[in-house]
Short mmCIF file of C-alpha atoms and ligand atoms in Angstrom, two decimals:
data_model
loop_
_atom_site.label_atom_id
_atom_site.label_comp_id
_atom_site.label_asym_id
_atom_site.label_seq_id
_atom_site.Cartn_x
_atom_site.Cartn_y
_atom_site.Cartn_z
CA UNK A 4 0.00 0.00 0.00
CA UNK A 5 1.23 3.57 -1.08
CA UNK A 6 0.37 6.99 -0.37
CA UNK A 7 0.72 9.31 -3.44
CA UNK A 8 2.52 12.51 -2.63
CA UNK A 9 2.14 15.51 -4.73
CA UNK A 10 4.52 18.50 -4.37
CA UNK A 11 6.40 15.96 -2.58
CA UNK A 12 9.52 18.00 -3.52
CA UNK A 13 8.79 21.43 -1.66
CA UNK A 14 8.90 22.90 1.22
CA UNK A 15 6.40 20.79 3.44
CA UNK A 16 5.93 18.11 0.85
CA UNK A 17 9.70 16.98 1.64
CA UNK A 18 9.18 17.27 5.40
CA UNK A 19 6.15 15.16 5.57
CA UNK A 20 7.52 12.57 2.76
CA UNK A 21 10.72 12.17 5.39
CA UNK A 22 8.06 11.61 8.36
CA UNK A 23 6.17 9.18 6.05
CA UNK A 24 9.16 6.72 5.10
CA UNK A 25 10.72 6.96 8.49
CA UNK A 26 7.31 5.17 9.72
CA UNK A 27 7.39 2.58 7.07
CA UNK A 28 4.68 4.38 5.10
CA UNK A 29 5.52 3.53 0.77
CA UNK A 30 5.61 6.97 -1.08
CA UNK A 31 4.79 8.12 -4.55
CA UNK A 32 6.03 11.45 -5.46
CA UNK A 33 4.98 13.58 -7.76
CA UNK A 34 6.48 16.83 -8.85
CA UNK A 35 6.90 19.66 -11.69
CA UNK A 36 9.68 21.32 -9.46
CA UNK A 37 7.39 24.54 -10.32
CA UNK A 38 8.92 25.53 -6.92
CA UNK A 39 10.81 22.83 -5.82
CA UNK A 40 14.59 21.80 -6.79
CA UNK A 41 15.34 17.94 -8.04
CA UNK A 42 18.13 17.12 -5.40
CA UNK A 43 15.69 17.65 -2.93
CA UNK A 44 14.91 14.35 -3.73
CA UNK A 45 18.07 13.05 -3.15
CA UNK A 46 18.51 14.42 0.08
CA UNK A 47 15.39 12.62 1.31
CA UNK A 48 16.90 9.59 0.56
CA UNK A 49 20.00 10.51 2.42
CA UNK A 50 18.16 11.50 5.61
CA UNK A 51 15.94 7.96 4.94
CA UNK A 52 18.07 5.71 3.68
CA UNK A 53 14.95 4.64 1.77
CA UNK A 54 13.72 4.85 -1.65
CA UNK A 55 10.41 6.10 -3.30
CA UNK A 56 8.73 6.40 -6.89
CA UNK A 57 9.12 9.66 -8.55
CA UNK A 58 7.13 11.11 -11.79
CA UNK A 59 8.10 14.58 -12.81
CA UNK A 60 5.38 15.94 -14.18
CA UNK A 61 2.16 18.72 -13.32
CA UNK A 62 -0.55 16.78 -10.63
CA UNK A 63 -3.24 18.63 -12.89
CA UNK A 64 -2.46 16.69 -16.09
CA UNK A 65 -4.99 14.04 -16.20
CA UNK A 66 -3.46 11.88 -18.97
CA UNK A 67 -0.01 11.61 -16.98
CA UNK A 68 -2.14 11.29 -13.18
CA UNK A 69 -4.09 8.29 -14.93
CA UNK A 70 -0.60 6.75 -16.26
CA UNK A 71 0.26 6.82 -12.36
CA UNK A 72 -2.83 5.55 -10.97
CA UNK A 73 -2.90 2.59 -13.24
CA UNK A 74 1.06 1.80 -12.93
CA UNK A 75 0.66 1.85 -9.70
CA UNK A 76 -2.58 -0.41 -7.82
CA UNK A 77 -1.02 0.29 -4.42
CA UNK A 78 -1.74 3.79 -4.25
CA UNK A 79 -4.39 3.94 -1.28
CA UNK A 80 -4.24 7.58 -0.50
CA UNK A 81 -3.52 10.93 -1.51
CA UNK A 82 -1.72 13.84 -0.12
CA UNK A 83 -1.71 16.82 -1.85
CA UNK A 84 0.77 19.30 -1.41
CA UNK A 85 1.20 20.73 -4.97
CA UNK A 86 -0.55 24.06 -4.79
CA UNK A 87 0.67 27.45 -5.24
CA UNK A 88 1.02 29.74 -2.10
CA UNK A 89 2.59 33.09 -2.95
CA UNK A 90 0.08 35.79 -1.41
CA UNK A 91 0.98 37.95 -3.54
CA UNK A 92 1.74 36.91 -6.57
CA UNK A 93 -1.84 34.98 -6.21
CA UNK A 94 -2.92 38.78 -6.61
CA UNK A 95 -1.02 39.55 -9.94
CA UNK A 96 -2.03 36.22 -11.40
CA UNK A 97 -5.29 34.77 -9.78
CA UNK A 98 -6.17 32.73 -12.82
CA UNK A 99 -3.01 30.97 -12.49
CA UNK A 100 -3.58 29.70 -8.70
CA UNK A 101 -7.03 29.03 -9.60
CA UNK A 102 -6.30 26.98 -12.53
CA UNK A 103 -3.31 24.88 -10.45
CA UNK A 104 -4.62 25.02 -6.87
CA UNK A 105 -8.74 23.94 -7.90
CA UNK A 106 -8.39 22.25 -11.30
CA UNK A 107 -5.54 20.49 -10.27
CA UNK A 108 -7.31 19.61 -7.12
CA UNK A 109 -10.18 18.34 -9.02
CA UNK A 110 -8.33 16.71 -11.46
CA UNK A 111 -7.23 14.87 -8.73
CA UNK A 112 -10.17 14.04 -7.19
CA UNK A 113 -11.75 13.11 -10.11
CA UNK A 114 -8.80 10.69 -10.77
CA UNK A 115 -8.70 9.02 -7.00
CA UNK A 116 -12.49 8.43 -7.76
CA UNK A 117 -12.30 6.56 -11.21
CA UNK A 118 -9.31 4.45 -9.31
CA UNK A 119 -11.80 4.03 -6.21
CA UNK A 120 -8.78 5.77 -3.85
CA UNK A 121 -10.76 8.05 -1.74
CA UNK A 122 -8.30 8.70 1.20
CA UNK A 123 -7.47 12.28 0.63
CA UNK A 124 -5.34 14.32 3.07
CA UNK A 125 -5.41 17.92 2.28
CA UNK A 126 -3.30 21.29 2.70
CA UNK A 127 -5.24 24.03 3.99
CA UNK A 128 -4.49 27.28 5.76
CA UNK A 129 -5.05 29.45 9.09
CA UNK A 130 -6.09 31.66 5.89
CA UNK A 131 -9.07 30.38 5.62
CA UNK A 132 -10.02 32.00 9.23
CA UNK A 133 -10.42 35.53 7.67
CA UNK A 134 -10.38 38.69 9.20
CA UNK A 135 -13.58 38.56 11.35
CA UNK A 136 -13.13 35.25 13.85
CA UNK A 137 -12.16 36.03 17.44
CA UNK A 138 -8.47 34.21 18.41
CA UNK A 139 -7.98 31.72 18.84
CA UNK A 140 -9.58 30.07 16.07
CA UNK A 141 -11.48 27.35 16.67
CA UNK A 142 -12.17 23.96 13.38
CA UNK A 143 -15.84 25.07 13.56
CA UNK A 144 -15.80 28.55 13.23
CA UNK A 145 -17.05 30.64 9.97
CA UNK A 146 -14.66 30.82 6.91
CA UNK A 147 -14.63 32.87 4.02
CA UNK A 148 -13.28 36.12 4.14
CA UNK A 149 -9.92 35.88 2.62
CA UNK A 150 -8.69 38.44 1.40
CA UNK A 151 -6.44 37.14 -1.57
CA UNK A 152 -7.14 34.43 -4.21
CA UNK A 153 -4.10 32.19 -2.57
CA UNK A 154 -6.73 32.23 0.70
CA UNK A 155 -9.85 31.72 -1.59
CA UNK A 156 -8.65 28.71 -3.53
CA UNK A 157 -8.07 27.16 0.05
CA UNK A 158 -11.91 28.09 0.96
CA UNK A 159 -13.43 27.03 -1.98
CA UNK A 160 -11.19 23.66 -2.00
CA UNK A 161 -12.42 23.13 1.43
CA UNK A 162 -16.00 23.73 0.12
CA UNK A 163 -15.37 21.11 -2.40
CA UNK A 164 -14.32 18.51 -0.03
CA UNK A 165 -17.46 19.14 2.09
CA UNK A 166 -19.82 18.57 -0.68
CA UNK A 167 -17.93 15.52 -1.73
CA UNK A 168 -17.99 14.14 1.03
CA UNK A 169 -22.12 14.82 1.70
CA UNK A 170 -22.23 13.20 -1.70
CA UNK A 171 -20.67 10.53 -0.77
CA UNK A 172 -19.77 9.08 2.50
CA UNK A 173 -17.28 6.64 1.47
CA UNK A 174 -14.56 9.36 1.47
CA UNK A 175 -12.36 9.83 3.97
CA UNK A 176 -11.09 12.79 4.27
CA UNK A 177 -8.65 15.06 6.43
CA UNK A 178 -8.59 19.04 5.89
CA UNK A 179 -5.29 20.46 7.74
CA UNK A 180 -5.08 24.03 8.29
CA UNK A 181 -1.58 25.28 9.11
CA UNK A 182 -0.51 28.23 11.17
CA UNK A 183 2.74 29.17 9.98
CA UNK A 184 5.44 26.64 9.20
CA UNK A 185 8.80 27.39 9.73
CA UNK A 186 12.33 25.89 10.39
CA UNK A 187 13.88 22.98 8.58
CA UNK A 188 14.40 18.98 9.21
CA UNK A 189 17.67 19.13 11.83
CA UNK A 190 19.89 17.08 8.89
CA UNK A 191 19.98 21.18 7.10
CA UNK A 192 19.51 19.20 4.41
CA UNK A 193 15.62 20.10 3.11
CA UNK A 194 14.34 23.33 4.18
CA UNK A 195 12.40 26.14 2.37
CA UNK A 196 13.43 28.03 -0.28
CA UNK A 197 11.63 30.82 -1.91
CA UNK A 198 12.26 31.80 -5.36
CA UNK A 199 12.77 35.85 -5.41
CA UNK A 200 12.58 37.60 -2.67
CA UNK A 201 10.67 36.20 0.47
CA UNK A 202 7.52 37.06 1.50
CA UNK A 203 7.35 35.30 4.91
CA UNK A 204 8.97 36.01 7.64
CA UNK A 205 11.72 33.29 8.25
CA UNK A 206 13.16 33.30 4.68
CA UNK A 207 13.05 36.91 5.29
CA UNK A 208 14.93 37.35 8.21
CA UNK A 209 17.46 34.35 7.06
CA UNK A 210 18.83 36.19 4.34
CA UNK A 211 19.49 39.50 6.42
CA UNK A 212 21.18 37.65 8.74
CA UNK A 213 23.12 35.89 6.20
CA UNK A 214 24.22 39.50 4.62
CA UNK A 215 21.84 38.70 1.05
CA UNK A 216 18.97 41.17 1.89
CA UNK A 217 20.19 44.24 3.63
CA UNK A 218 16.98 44.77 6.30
CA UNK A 219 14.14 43.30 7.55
CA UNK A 220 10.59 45.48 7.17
CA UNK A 221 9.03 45.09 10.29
CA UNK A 222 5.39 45.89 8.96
CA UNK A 223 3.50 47.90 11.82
CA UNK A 224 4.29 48.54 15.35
CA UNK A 225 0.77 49.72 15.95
CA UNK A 226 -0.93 46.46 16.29
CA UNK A 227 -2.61 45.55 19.47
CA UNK A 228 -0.13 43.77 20.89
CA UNK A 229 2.19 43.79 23.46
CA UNK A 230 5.10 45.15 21.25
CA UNK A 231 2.77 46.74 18.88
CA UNK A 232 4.03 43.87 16.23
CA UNK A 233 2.00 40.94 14.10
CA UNK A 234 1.25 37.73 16.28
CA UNK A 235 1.34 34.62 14.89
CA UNK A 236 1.29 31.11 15.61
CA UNK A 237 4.85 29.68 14.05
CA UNK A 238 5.22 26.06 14.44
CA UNK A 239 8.27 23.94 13.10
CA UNK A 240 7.86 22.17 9.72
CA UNK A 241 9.00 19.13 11.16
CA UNK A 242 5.75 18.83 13.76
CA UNK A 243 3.55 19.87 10.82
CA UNK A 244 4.99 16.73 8.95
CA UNK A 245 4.51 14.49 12.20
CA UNK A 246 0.76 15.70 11.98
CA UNK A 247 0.61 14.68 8.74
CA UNK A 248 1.55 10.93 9.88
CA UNK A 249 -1.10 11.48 12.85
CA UNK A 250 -3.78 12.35 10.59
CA UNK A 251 -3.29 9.29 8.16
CA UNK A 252 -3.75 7.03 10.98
CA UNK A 253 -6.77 8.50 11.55
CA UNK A 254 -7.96 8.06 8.58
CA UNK A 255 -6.88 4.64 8.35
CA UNK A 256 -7.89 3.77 11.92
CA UNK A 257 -11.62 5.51 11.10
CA UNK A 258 -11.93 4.25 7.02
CA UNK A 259 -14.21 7.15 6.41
CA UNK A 260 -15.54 10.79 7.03
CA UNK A 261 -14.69 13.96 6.52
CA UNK A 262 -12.12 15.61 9.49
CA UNK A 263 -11.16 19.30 9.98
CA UNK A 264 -7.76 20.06 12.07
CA UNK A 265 -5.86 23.16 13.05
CA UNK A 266 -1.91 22.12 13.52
CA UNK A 267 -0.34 24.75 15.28
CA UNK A 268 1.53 25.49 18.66
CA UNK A 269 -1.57 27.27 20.29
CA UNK A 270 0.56 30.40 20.69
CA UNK A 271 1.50 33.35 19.18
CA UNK A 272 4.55 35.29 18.47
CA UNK A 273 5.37 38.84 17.87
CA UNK A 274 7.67 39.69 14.79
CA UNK A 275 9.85 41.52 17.12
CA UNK A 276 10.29 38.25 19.61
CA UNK A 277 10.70 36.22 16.70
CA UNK A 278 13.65 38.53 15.31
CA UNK A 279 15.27 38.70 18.74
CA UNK A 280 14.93 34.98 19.92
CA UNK A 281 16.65 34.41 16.00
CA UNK A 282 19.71 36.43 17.62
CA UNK A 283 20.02 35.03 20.46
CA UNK A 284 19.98 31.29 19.37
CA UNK A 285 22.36 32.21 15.78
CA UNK A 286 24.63 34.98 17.09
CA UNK A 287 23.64 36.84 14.10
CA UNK A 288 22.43 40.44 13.79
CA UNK A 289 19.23 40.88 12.03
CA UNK A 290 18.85 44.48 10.97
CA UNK A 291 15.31 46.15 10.78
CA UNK A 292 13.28 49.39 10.29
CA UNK A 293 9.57 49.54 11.29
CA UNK A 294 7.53 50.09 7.87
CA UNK A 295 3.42 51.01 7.61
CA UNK A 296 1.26 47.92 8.17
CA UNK A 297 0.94 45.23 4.78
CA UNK A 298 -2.40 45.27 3.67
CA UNK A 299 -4.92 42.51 4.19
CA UNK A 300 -2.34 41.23 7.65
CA UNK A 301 -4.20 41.05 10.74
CA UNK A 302 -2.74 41.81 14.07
CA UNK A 303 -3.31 38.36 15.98
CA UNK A 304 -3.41 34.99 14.94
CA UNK A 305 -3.15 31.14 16.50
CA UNK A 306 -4.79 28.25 16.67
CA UNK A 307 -7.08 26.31 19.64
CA UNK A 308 -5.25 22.95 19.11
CA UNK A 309 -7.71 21.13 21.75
CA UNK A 310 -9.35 19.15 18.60
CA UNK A 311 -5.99 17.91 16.90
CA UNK A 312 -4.45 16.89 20.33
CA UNK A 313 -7.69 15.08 21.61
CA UNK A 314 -8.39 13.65 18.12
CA UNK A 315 -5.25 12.88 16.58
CA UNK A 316 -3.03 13.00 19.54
CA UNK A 317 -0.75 15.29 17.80
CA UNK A 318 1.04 18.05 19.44
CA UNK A 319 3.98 20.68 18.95
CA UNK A 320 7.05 19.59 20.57
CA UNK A 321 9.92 22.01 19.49
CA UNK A 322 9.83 25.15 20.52
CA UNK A 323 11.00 28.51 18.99
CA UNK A 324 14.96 28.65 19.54
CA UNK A 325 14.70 25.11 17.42
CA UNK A 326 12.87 26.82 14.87
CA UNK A 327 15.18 29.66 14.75
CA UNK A 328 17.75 27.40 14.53
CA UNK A 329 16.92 24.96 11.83
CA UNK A 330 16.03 27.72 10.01
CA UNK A 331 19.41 29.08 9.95
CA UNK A 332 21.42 25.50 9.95
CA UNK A 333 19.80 24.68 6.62
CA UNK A 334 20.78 28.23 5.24
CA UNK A 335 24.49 28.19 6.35
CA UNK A 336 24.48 24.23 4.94
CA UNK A 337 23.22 25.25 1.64
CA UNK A 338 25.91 28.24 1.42
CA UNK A 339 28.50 26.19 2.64
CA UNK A 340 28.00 24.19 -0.70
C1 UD1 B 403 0.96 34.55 5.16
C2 UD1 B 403 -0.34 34.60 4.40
C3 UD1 B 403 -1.08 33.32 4.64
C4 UD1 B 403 -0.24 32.13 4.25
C5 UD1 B 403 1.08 32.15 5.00
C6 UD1 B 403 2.01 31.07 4.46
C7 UD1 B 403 -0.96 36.98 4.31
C8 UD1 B 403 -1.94 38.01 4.73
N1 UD1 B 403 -1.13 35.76 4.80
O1 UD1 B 403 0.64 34.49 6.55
O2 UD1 B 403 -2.25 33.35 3.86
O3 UD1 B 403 -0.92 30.94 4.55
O4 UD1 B 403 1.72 33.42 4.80
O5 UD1 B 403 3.08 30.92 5.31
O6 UD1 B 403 -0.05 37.26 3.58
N2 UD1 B 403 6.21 40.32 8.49
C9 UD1 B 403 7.05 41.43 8.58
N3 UD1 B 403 7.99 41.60 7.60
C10 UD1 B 403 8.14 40.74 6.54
C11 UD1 B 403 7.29 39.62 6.46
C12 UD1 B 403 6.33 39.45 7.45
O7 UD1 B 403 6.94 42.22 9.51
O8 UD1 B 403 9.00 40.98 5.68
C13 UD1 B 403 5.21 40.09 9.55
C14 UD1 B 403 3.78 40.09 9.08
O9 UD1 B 403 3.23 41.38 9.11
C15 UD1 B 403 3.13 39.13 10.08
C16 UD1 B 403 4.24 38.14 10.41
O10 UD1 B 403 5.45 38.80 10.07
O11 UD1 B 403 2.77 39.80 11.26
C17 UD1 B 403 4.14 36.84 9.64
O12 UD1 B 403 4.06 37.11 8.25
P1 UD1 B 403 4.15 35.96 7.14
O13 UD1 B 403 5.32 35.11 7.40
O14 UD1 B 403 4.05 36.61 5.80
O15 UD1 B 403 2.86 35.07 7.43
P2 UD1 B 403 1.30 35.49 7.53
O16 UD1 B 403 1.07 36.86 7.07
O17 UD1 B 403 0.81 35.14 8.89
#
């Protein structure tokens, strides 16, 4: 039995494939390194020491997503990692994240349910919350009022699921949202890596301290907060990966319905505590200026993470200084080469 990974070659895609094959779980990975490098690959199999299927090629193409499904009778599940996420580009170029993030996603679907594979763990987003829910933000809560098309392809996906699932109760189906992934496996041999300049935080604040961007924006000091700066609820990519594993069980141990889960630390961060904590745990300097607020950010975000811990008994166990510092291992590593 296999689990079919797509966008198994970026940023979380790699961290949960690692999780996967170090418990024994067979992978499939797809990939159109749209984002994503090829040694990656490589490097999985050197933290491993195990071996996986690869097809290069875009998850929305059904031809080539058939050619998998039929090569391949032990695919039992799907993970699906291979949407876009820029915020901003999403803005410049919303046809192009709604053509890869919901065709592709229904291409998949539509695939999984020709091949009878209905097992379907999907990539969602704190996004999703809006602007208008109270913190912290609770599975059951109202969604909808993104403010970007990144956010709405992750609401209307999630609508899909629903009434695929209402359709037909055969699918089983997990819906993660993620509060903001950072750091990198502790090997510094995967982590993320942005094309162009960052738009998050971490890769942000990486590359000042490694002397490649001169100064970190800070965007607002007028929140309220307790500095005045953007709370958020960082967790490290590596947990988010281990609650990938968690959820699979799940669906394995429950062989259907349709589960929403929030994976995040259940606290928030300022920007400011984030850059400091960075400097204490690296040494390095991170230079900054405080800028005007970015539009559509909200001052406070994190997650209630009673439901995942009760339900999948999953929970964040590395803390901030280890998120600093993967972050900043895998960036002097991949200088150093
Ligand atoms: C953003 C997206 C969210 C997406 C997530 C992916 C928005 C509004 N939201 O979340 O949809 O799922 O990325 O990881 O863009 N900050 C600075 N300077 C910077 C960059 C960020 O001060 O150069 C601040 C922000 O104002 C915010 C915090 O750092 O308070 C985190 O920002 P970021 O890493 O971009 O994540 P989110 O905005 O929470």
């Amino acid at each position: 039995m296999s689990i079919l990974v797509t966008g198994g070659a970026g940023y979380i895609g790699s961290h949960t494939v690692v999780e996967l094959l170090n418990n024994n779980v067979e992978v499939i990975i797809i990939d159109d390194f749209s984002n994503s490098k090829p040694e990656v690959l490589e490097k999985i199999k050197q933290i491993t020491k195990k071996d996986f299927k690869f097809y290069r090629m875009d998850y929305g193409n059904a031809e080539e997503l058939k050619k998998v499904f039929e090569e391949n009778p032990s695919i039992e599940g799907v993970m699906n990692f291979a949407g876009y996420k820029a915020v901003g580009e999403s803005v410049q170029k919303p046809l192009e994240y709604y053509t890869n993030n919901i065709s592709g996603t229904l291409t998949l679907l539509n695939t999984m349910k020709k091949y009878n594979v209905k097992k379907f763990v999907f990539s969602s987003s704190a996004t999703v919350y809006g602007e208008e829910n109270d913190i912290p933000y609770v599975e059951t809560m109202k969604t909808g009022s993104t403010t970007n098309p990144y956010g709405t392809t992750k609401v209307f996906i999630e609508r899909i699921l629903q009434d695929l699932y209402k359709s037909d109760t055969t699918w089983n189906i997990a819906i993660l949202r993620y509060f903001n992934p950072i750091g990198a496996h502790e090997s510094g041999l995967i982590g993320e890596e942005p094309q162009g300049i960052p738009n998050n935080l971490m890769p942000y604040i990486v590359r000042v301290a490694s002397g490649e961007l001169k100064e970190l924006s800070v965007f607002g000091n007028d929140y309220p907060t307790p500095d005045g700066t953007g709370v958020r609820d960082y967790l490290h990519v590596v947990d988010l990966a281990k609650g990938h594993v968690k959820a699979l069980e799940k669906l394995n141990k429950d062989q259907q319905g349709l589960h929403i889960y929030n994976l995040g630390t259940g606290r928030g961060y300022s920007v400011l505590e984030i850059v400091h904590t960075f400097e204490k745990v690296t040494g390095k300097k991170v230079q900054y200026k405080i800028v005007d607020r970015r539009e559509g950010d909200i001052a406070i975000a994190y997650a209630d993470t009673k439901k995942s811990h009760e339900e999948l008994g999953w929970i964040a166990e590395k803390n901030l200084e280890d998120m600093c510092k993967d972050s900043w291992n895998y960036i002097e590593k991949s200088q150093k080469k």
